[in-house]
Amino acid sequence: MIKVNNLAKSFGELQVLKNISTEIAAKEVVCIIGSSGSGKSTFLRCLNLLEEPSGGEIIIEGENILDKSVDINKLRQKMGMVFQQFNLFPQKTVLENITLAPMKLKKKSKTEAEKQAMELLEKVGLAAKADAYPTNLSGGQQQRVAIARALAMEPHVMLFDEPTSALDPEMVGEVLRVMKQLAQEGMTMVIVTHEMGFAREVADRVIYIDGGNIVEDGNPKDIFTNPSHERTRAFLSKVL
Amino acid sequence: METTFNVIVDALPYLLKGLYMTILISVLSIIFSLVIGLIACFMRMSKYAVLRYPAAIYVNLIRGTPILIQILFIYFGAPTALDIHLSAFTAGLIAISLNIGAYNTEIFRGGIESIGKGQMEAGRSLGFSYAQTMALIILPQAVRRMIPSFVNQLTHAIKDTSMLSVIGIAELTMVGQSIYAMNFRSFEILTMVGLFYFITIYTVSFISTKMERRFVIS
């Protein structure tokens, strides 16, 4: 579903991604781990072109998205994104946050969009908060709304950029539960995370990025119990 | 000698006419300055230098020179060099609009840039274009933050129109000057002129504060 070939990304002089190649199949849940500054978030942000790659190819559902002819806005509608800082729209209610894109971009009617939004809120356990404003929600609740907002566009893949890193520890669980449920329903997910327990339990594959390269790419059991690289071992011994 | 009361009553119709001109120019120049400010603001934030630089030069030129010079330049200076004729009204309107427009540019830019980058990224990642994200997500938030500075700018616009007396536009200040030049009652007349400005500006501020409150709450 997603194929990345020799992806590179530089910010000025600084080469953040050197040469990344990997493939992500439909329904696969891939966790990307690595220390901060390793390039893992940049890699994720390249997948929906929030960062413009400096080189290489990204092929999504058979289409090279770096092609100038690709409609980036159409492409992004198929790719949900969840941010570390939630980025909900503060002037809109929870319900409006979720219905905005389906109504404007998919031309759904208000009733239709609201019905779908309520179903999604039900799913993330926040139906009671439909009329609340984001500032009146806890971080964990905001992040669950952000997940619902992304799901409302019925994406083919969900990208998560450290979705629990800005949360108080007691709220991490509620967000991870929603993500786990999503994974069980067969959503294709690419998750940049520091939650090693989650990666081990939920991921089909774990990719360890260090210094702008993929160091290790395999099933979580192997990586966590028997990493093949010294660098992976050193990293895991620090975070586990 | 005429009583104060009579001086005021006699001057009132003329002063009201002057006030009308002041308000007319203020309203028109505020409308134009909004358009100018919006265009220049997006030019300043453009990724293309051809758009960015002219807008930056415009803003800095206006901010770096006195408004009186700008008015004189547009009425006397520019038409001479370009060999065109501008009426005092047109020249005055252009000068005030350009002046307020430059400050609006910075107010708009500041408001938009104060909205975190995450909002743009959230909008874009849902599939909205840059323009859609701006219109649906960024501007509604930015406008709220701009309102206090913008109201401040409105009051400046009204006050700045008094400078147009130097090019002979019969606005409030000019009318006042003509009256006391004839009857030598500068105390009464200037008090009235000041009072008219004060009432106008105070009304604008009052209404704006009410609107601002409603905006911020909703």
mmCIF file with all atom_site columns, N, CA, C and O in Angstrom, chain A residues 129-168:
data_model
loop_
_atom_site.group_PDB
_atom_site.id
_atom_site.type_symbol
_atom_site.label_atom_id
_atom_site.label_alt_id
_atom_site.label_comp_id
_atom_site.label_asym_id
_atom_site.label_entity_id
_atom_site.label_seq_id
_atom_site.pdbx_PDB_ins_code
_atom_site.Cartn_x
_atom_site.Cartn_y
_atom_site.Cartn_z
_atom_site.occupancy
_atom_site.B_iso_or_equiv
_atom_site.pdbx_formal_charge
_atom_site.auth_seq_id
_atom_site.auth_comp_id
_atom_site.auth_asym_id
_atom_site.auth_atom_id
_atom_site.pdbx_PDB_model_num
ATOM 1   N N  . LYS A 1 129 ? -19.368 14.596 24.963 1.00 0.00 ? 129 LYS A N  1
ATOM 2   C CA . LYS A 1 129 ? -18.617 15.854 24.835 1.00 0.00 ? 129 LYS A CA 1
ATOM 3   C C  . LYS A 1 129 ? -18.829 16.533 23.485 1.00 0.00 ? 129 LYS A C  1
ATOM 4   O O  . LYS A 1 129 ? -18.097 17.458 23.139 1.00 0.00 ? 129 LYS A O  1
ATOM 5   N N  . ALA A 1 130 ? -19.812 16.081 22.716 1.00 0.00 ? 130 ALA A N  1
ATOM 6   C CA . ALA A 1 130 ? -19.987 16.579 21.355 1.00 0.00 ? 130 ALA A CA 1
ATOM 7   C C  . ALA A 1 130 ? -20.050 18.102 21.283 1.00 0.00 ? 130 ALA A C  1
ATOM 8   O O  . ALA A 1 130 ? -19.515 18.713 20.364 1.00 0.00 ? 130 ALA A O  1
ATOM 9   N N  . ASP A 1 131 ? -20.699 18.725 22.250 1.00 0.00 ? 131 ASP A N  1
ATOM 10  C CA . ASP A 1 131 ? -20.884 20.177 22.184 1.00 0.00 ? 131 ASP A CA 1
ATOM 11  C C  . ASP A 1 131 ? -19.848 20.961 22.976 1.00 0.00 ? 131 ASP A C  1
ATOM 12  O O  . ASP A 1 131 ? -19.926 22.182 23.071 1.00 0.00 ? 131 ASP A O  1
ATOM 13  N N  . ALA A 1 132 ? -18.889 20.256 23.558 1.00 0.00 ? 132 ALA A N  1
ATOM 14  C CA . ALA A 1 132 ? -17.846 20.946 24.324 1.00 0.00 ? 132 ALA A CA 1
ATOM 15  C C  . ALA A 1 132 ? -16.829 21.577 23.374 1.00 0.00 ? 132 ALA A C  1
ATOM 16  O O  . ALA A 1 132 ? -16.748 21.207 22.200 1.00 0.00 ? 132 ALA A O  1
ATOM 17  N N  . TYR A 1 133 ? -16.083 22.549 23.901 1.00 0.00 ? 133 TYR A N  1
ATOM 18  C CA . TYR A 1 133 ? -14.979 23.121 23.135 1.00 0.00 ? 133 TYR A CA 1
ATOM 19  C C  . TYR A 1 133 ? -13.685 22.436 23.557 1.00 0.00 ? 133 TYR A C  1
ATOM 20  O O  . TYR A 1 133 ? -13.549 22.024 24.718 1.00 0.00 ? 133 TYR A O  1
ATOM 21  N N  . PRO A 1 134 ? -12.742 22.311 22.620 1.00 0.00 ? 134 PRO A N  1
ATOM 22  C CA . PRO A 1 134 ? -11.502 21.579 22.921 1.00 0.00 ? 134 PRO A CA 1
ATOM 23  C C  . PRO A 1 134 ? -10.813 22.029 24.208 1.00 0.00 ? 134 PRO A C  1
ATOM 24  O O  . PRO A 1 134 ? -10.280 21.189 24.942 1.00 0.00 ? 134 PRO A O  1
ATOM 25  N N  . THR A 1 135 ? -10.822 23.332 24.495 1.00 0.00 ? 135 THR A N  1
ATOM 26  C CA . THR A 1 135 ? -10.102 23.792 25.687 1.00 0.00 ? 135 THR A CA 1
ATOM 27  C C  . THR A 1 135 ? -10.703 23.238 26.977 1.00 0.00 ? 135 THR A C  1
ATOM 28  O O  . THR A 1 135 ? -10.049 23.252 28.010 1.00 0.00 ? 135 THR A O  1
ATOM 29  N N  . ASN A 1 136 ? -11.959 22.777 26.910 1.00 0.00 ? 136 ASN A N  1
ATOM 30  C CA . ASN A 1 136 ? -12.576 22.227 28.112 1.00 0.00 ? 136 ASN A CA 1
ATOM 31  C C  . ASN A 1 136 ? -12.356 20.727 28.257 1.00 0.00 ? 136 ASN A C  1
ATOM 32  O O  . ASN A 1 136 ? -12.944 20.092 29.127 1.00 0.00 ? 136 ASN A O  1
ATOM 33  N N  . LEU A 1 137 ? -11.529 20.169 27.370 1.00 0.00 ? 137 LEU A N  1
ATOM 34  C CA . LEU A 1 137 ? -11.263 18.733 27.452 1.00 0.00 ? 137 LEU A CA 1
ATOM 35  C C  . LEU A 1 137 ? -9.853  18.488 27.963 1.00 0.00 ? 137 LEU A C  1
ATOM 36  O O  . LEU A 1 137 ? -8.965  19.325 27.799 1.00 0.00 ? 137 LEU A O  1
ATOM 37  N N  . SER A 1 138 ? -9.662  17.340 28.570 1.00 0.00 ? 138 SER A N  1
ATOM 38  C CA . SER A 1 138 ? -8.303  16.952 28.981 1.00 0.00 ? 138 SER A CA 1
ATOM 39  C C  . SER A 1 138 ? -7.510  16.581 27.725 1.00 0.00 ? 138 SER A C  1
ATOM 40  O O  . SER A 1 138 ? -8.066  16.389 26.648 1.00 0.00 ? 138 SER A O  1
ATOM 41  N N  . GLY A 1 139 ? -6.201  16.472 27.901 1.00 0.00 ? 139 GLY A N  1
ATOM 42  C CA . GLY A 1 139 ? -5.343  16.117 26.773 1.00 0.00 ? 139 GLY A CA 1
ATOM 43  C C  . GLY A 1 139 ? -5.740  14.798 26.128 1.00 0.00 ? 139 GLY A C  1
ATOM 44  O O  . GLY A 1 139 ? -5.817  14.680 24.905 1.00 0.00 ? 139 GLY A O  1
ATOM 45  N N  . GLY A 1 140 ? -6.030  13.820 26.962 1.00 0.00 ? 140 GLY A N  1
ATOM 46  C CA . GLY A 1 140 ? -6.404  12.511 26.428 1.00 0.00 ? 140 GLY A CA 1
ATOM 47  C C  . GLY A 1 140 ? -7.697  12.574 25.640 1.00 0.00 ? 140 GLY A C  1
ATOM 48  O O  . GLY A 1 140 ? -7.838  11.949 24.592 1.00 0.00 ? 140 GLY A O  1
ATOM 49  N N  . GLN A 1 141 ? -8.644  13.359 26.167 1.00 0.00 ? 141 GLN A N  1
ATOM 50  C CA . GLN A 1 141 ? -9.914  13.518 25.444 1.00 0.00 ? 141 GLN A CA 1
ATOM 51  C C  . GLN A 1 141 ? -9.693  14.246 24.119 1.00 0.00 ? 141 GLN A C  1
ATOM 52  O O  . GLN A 1 141 ? -10.241 13.863 23.088 1.00 0.00 ? 141 GLN A O  1
ATOM 53  N N  . GLN A 1 142 ? -8.865  15.290 24.156 1.00 0.00 ? 142 GLN A N  1
ATOM 54  C CA . GLN A 1 142 ? -8.580  16.026 22.918 1.00 0.00 ? 142 GLN A CA 1
ATOM 55  C C  . GLN A 1 142 ? -7.967  15.109 21.875 1.00 0.00 ? 142 GLN A C  1
ATOM 56  O O  . GLN A 1 142 ? -8.324  15.166 20.702 1.00 0.00 ? 142 GLN A O  1
ATOM 57  N N  . GLN A 1 143 ? -7.056  14.263 22.316 1.00 0.00 ? 143 GLN A N  1
ATOM 58  C CA . GLN A 1 143 ? -6.403  13.392 21.352 1.00 0.00 ? 143 GLN A CA 1
ATOM 59  C C  . GLN A 1 143 ? -7.392  12.382 20.776 1.00 0.00 ? 143 GLN A C  1
ATOM 60  O O  . GLN A 1 143 ? -7.333  12.044 19.601 1.00 0.00 ? 143 GLN A O  1
ATOM 61  N N  . ARG A 1 144 ? -8.325  11.929 21.595 1.00 0.00 ? 144 ARG A N  1
ATOM 62  C CA . ARG A 1 144 ? -9.326  10.985 21.063 1.00 0.00 ? 144 ARG A CA 1
ATOM 63  C C  . ARG A 1 144 ? -10.244 11.679 20.062 1.00 0.00 ? 144 ARG A C  1
ATOM 64  O O  . ARG A 1 144 ? -10.645 11.090 19.058 1.00 0.00 ? 144 ARG A O  1
ATOM 65  N N  . VAL A 1 145 ? -10.553 12.961 20.324 1.00 0.00 ? 145 VAL A N  1
ATOM 66  C CA . VAL A 1 145 ? -11.333 13.718 19.347 1.00 0.00 ? 145 VAL A CA 1
ATOM 67  C C  . VAL A 1 145 ? -10.527 13.879 18.055 1.00 0.00 ? 145 VAL A C  1
ATOM 68  O O  . VAL A 1 145 ? -11.061 13.738 16.949 1.00 0.00 ? 145 VAL A O  1
ATOM 69  N N  . ALA A 1 146 ? -9.239  14.137 18.207 1.00 0.00 ? 146 ALA A N  1
ATOM 70  C CA . ALA A 1 146 ? -8.384  14.299 17.020 1.00 0.00 ? 146 ALA A CA 1
ATOM 71  C C  . ALA A 1 146 ? -8.377  13.019 16.191 1.00 0.00 ? 146 ALA A C  1
ATOM 72  O O  . ALA A 1 146 ? -8.379  13.068 14.956 1.00 0.00 ? 146 ALA A O  1
ATOM 73  N N  . ILE A 1 147 ? -8.392  11.881 16.857 1.00 0.00 ? 147 ILE A N  1
ATOM 74  C CA . ILE A 1 147 ? -8.439  10.607 16.132 1.00 0.00 ? 147 ILE A CA 1
ATOM 75  C C  . ILE A 1 147 ? -9.782  10.490 15.401 1.00 0.00 ? 147 ILE A C  1
ATOM 76  O O  . ILE A 1 147 ? -9.829  10.147 14.218 1.00 0.00 ? 147 ILE A O  1
ATOM 77  N N  . ALA A 1 148 ? -10.872 10.836 16.101 1.00 0.00 ? 148 ALA A N  1
ATOM 78  C CA . ALA A 1 148 ? -12.197 10.787 15.468 1.00 0.00 ? 148 ALA A CA 1
ATOM 79  C C  . ALA A 1 148 ? -12.254 11.720 14.267 1.00 0.00 ? 148 ALA A C  1
ATOM 80  O O  . ALA A 1 148 ? -12.817 11.395 13.226 1.00 0.00 ? 148 ALA A O  1
ATOM 81  N N  . ARG A 1 149 ? -11.654 12.909 14.421 1.00 0.00 ? 149 ARG A N  1
ATOM 82  C CA . ARG A 1 149 ? -11.663 13.882 13.318 1.00 0.00 ? 149 ARG A CA 1
ATOM 83  C C  . ARG A 1 149 ? -10.963 13.306 12.089 1.00 0.00 ? 149 ARG A C  1
ATOM 84  O O  . ARG A 1 149 ? -11.443 13.444 10.963 1.00 0.00 ? 149 ARG A O  1
ATOM 85  N N  . ALA A 1 150 ? -9.819  12.657 12.319 1.00 0.00 ? 150 ALA A N  1
ATOM 86  C CA . ALA A 1 150 ? -9.095  12.075 11.193 1.00 0.00 ? 150 ALA A CA 1
ATOM 87  C C  . ALA A 1 150 ? -9.893  10.926 10.576 1.00 0.00 ? 150 ALA A C  1
ATOM 88  O O  . ALA A 1 150 ? -9.946  10.779 9.357  1.00 0.00 ? 150 ALA A O  1
ATOM 89  N N  . LEU A 1 151 ? -10.548 10.125 11.428 1.00 0.00 ? 151 LEU A N  1
ATOM 90  C CA . LEU A 1 151 ? -11.307 8.973  10.913 1.00 0.00 ? 151 LEU A CA 1
ATOM 91  C C  . LEU A 1 151 ? -12.523 9.403  10.103 1.00 0.00 ? 151 LEU A C  1
ATOM 92  O O  . LEU A 1 151 ? -12.994 8.660  9.244  1.00 0.00 ? 151 LEU A O  1
ATOM 93  N N  . ALA A 1 152 ? -13.024 10.593 10.375 1.00 0.00 ? 152 ALA A N  1
ATOM 94  C CA . ALA A 1 152 ? -14.240 11.057 9.697  1.00 0.00 ? 152 ALA A CA 1
ATOM 95  C C  . ALA A 1 152 ? -14.045 11.167 8.189  1.00 0.00 ? 152 ALA A C  1
ATOM 96  O O  . ALA A 1 152 ? -15.000 11.126 7.431  1.00 0.00 ? 152 ALA A O  1
ATOM 97  N N  . MET A 1 153 ? -12.802 11.304 7.751  1.00 0.00 ? 153 MET A N  1
ATOM 98  C CA . MET A 1 153 ? -12.557 11.365 6.310  1.00 0.00 ? 153 MET A CA 1
ATOM 99  C C  . MET A 1 153 ? -12.420 9.966  5.709  1.00 0.00 ? 153 MET A C  1
ATOM 100 O O  . MET A 1 153 ? -12.071 9.814  4.543  1.00 0.00 ? 153 MET A O  1
ATOM 101 N N  . GLU A 1 154 ? -12.681 8.956  6.523  1.00 0.00 ? 154 GLU A N  1
ATOM 102 C CA . GLU A 1 154 ? -12.574 7.559  6.089  1.00 0.00 ? 154 GLU A CA 1
ATOM 103 C C  . GLU A 1 154 ? -11.256 7.286  5.363  1.00 0.00 ? 154 GLU A C  1
ATOM 104 O O  . GLU A 1 154 ? -11.230 6.852  4.209  1.00 0.00 ? 154 GLU A O  1
ATOM 105 N N  . PRO A 1 155 ? -10.163 7.529  6.073  1.00 0.00 ? 155 PRO A N  1
ATOM 106 C CA . PRO A 1 155 ? -8.843  7.376  5.439  1.00 0.00 ? 155 PRO A CA 1
ATOM 107 C C  . PRO A 1 155 ? -8.473  5.910  5.232  1.00 0.00 ? 155 PRO A C  1
ATOM 108 O O  . PRO A 1 155 ? -9.003  5.033  5.913  1.00 0.00 ? 155 PRO A O  1
ATOM 109 N N  . HIS A 1 156 ? -7.568  5.689  4.296  1.00 0.00 ? 156 HIS A N  1
ATOM 110 C CA . HIS A 1 156 ? -7.094  4.330  4.042  1.00 0.00 ? 156 HIS A CA 1
ATOM 111 C C  . HIS A 1 156 ? -5.936  3.992  4.969  1.00 0.00 ? 156 HIS A C  1
ATOM 112 O O  . HIS A 1 156 ? -5.590  2.848  5.159  1.00 0.00 ? 156 HIS A O  1
ATOM 113 N N  . VAL A 1 157 ? -5.305  5.029  5.485  1.00 0.00 ? 157 VAL A N  1
ATOM 114 C CA . VAL A 1 157 ? -4.179  4.812  6.398  1.00 0.00 ? 157 VAL A CA 1
ATOM 115 C C  . VAL A 1 157 ? -4.186  5.930  7.433  1.00 0.00 ? 157 VAL A C  1
ATOM 116 O O  . VAL A 1 157 ? -4.603  7.050  7.144  1.00 0.00 ? 157 VAL A O  1
ATOM 117 N N  . MET A 1 158 ? -3.763  5.592  8.640  1.00 0.00 ? 158 MET A N  1
ATOM 118 C CA . MET A 1 158 ? -3.686  6.602  9.691  1.00 0.00 ? 158 MET A CA 1
ATOM 119 C C  . MET A 1 158 ? -2.231  6.768  10.109 1.00 0.00 ? 158 MET A C  1
ATOM 120 O O  . MET A 1 158 ? -1.533  5.790  10.386 1.00 0.00 ? 158 MET A O  1
ATOM 121 N N  . LEU A 1 159 ? -1.802  8.031  10.158 1.00 0.00 ? 159 LEU A N  1
ATOM 122 C CA . LEU A 1 159 ? -0.443  8.333  10.599 1.00 0.00 ? 159 LEU A CA 1
ATOM 123 C C  . LEU A 1 159 ? -0.520  8.959  11.992 1.00 0.00 ? 159 LEU A C  1
ATOM 124 O O  . LEU A 1 159 ? -1.296  9.891  12.216 1.00 0.00 ? 159 LEU A O  1
ATOM 125 N N  . PHE A 1 160 ? 0.262   8.448  12.910 1.00 0.00 ? 160 PHE A N  1
ATOM 126 C CA . PHE A 1 160 ? 0.258   8.978  14.277 1.00 0.00 ? 160 PHE A CA 1
ATOM 127 C C  . PHE A 1 160 ? 1.652   9.502  14.602 1.00 0.00 ? 160 PHE A C  1
ATOM 128 O O  . PHE A 1 160 ? 2.622   8.751  14.557 1.00 0.00 ? 160 PHE A O  1
ATOM 129 N N  . ASP A 1 161 ? 1.735   10.778 14.930 1.00 0.00 ? 161 ASP A N  1
ATOM 130 C CA . ASP A 1 161 ? 3.041   11.378 15.243 1.00 0.00 ? 161 ASP A CA 1
ATOM 131 C C  . ASP A 1 161 ? 3.158   11.580 16.755 1.00 0.00 ? 161 ASP A C  1
ATOM 132 O O  . ASP A 1 161 ? 2.697   12.584 17.276 1.00 0.00 ? 161 ASP A O  1
ATOM 133 N N  . GLU A 1 162 ? 3.733   10.624 17.425 1.00 0.00 ? 162 GLU A N  1
ATOM 134 C CA . GLU A 1 162 ? 3.871   10.644 18.891 1.00 0.00 ? 162 GLU A CA 1
ATOM 135 C C  . GLU A 1 162 ? 2.567   11.054 19.587 1.00 0.00 ? 162 GLU A C  1
ATOM 136 O O  . GLU A 1 162 ? 2.521   12.050 20.306 1.00 0.00 ? 162 GLU A O  1
ATOM 137 N N  . PRO A 1 163 ? 1.520   10.266 19.370 1.00 0.00 ? 163 PRO A N  1
ATOM 138 C CA . PRO A 1 163 ? 0.190   10.691 19.834 1.00 0.00 ? 163 PRO A CA 1
ATOM 139 C C  . PRO A 1 163 ? 0.053   10.782 21.349 1.00 0.00 ? 163 PRO A C  1
ATOM 140 O O  . PRO A 1 163 ? -0.865  11.439 21.832 1.00 0.00 ? 163 PRO A O  1
ATOM 141 N N  . THR A 1 164 ? 0.948   10.156 22.098 1.00 0.00 ? 164 THR A N  1
ATOM 142 C CA . THR A 1 164 ? 0.781   10.193 23.560 1.00 0.00 ? 164 THR A CA 1
ATOM 143 C C  . THR A 1 164 ? 1.893   10.968 24.261 1.00 0.00 ? 164 THR A C  1
ATOM 144 O O  . THR A 1 164 ? 1.907   11.065 25.480 1.00 0.00 ? 164 THR A O  1
ATOM 145 N N  . SER A 1 165 ? 2.797   11.559 23.481 1.00 0.00 ? 165 SER A N  1
ATOM 146 C CA . SER A 1 165 ? 3.969   12.190 24.112 1.00 0.00 ? 165 SER A CA 1
ATOM 147 C C  . SER A 1 165 ? 3.631   13.454 24.889 1.00 0.00 ? 165 SER A C  1
ATOM 148 O O  . SER A 1 165 ? 4.361   13.850 25.785 1.00 0.00 ? 165 SER A O  1
ATOM 149 N N  . ALA A 1 166 ? 2.513   14.123 24.528 1.00 0.00 ? 166 ALA A N  1
ATOM 150 C CA . ALA A 1 166 ? 2.179   15.365 25.226 1.00 0.00 ? 166 ALA A CA 1
ATOM 151 C C  . ALA A 1 166 ? 1.167   15.123 26.345 1.00 0.00 ? 166 ALA A C  1
ATOM 152 O O  . ALA A 1 166 ? 0.641   16.072 26.913 1.00 0.00 ? 166 ALA A O  1
ATOM 153 N N  . LEU A 1 167 ? 0.906   13.855 26.641 1.00 0.00 ? 167 LEU A N  1
ATOM 154 C CA . LEU A 1 167 ? -0.153  13.558 27.611 1.00 0.00 ? 167 LEU A CA 1
ATOM 155 C C  . LEU A 1 167 ? 0.387   13.274 29.001 1.00 0.00 ? 167 LEU A C  1
ATOM 156 O O  . LEU A 1 167 ? 1.495   12.761 29.159 1.00 0.00 ? 167 LEU A O  1
ATOM 157 N N  . ASP A 1 168 ? -0.423  13.593 29.988 1.00 0.00 ? 168 ASP A N  1
ATOM 158 C CA . ASP A 1 168 ? -0.100  13.167 31.348 1.00 0.00 ? 168 ASP A CA 1
ATOM 159 C C  . ASP A 1 168 ? -0.159  11.642 31.389 1.00 0.00 ? 168 ASP A C  1
ATOM 160 O O  . ASP A 1 168 ? -0.987  11.042 30.691 1.00 0.00 ? 168 ASP A O  1
#
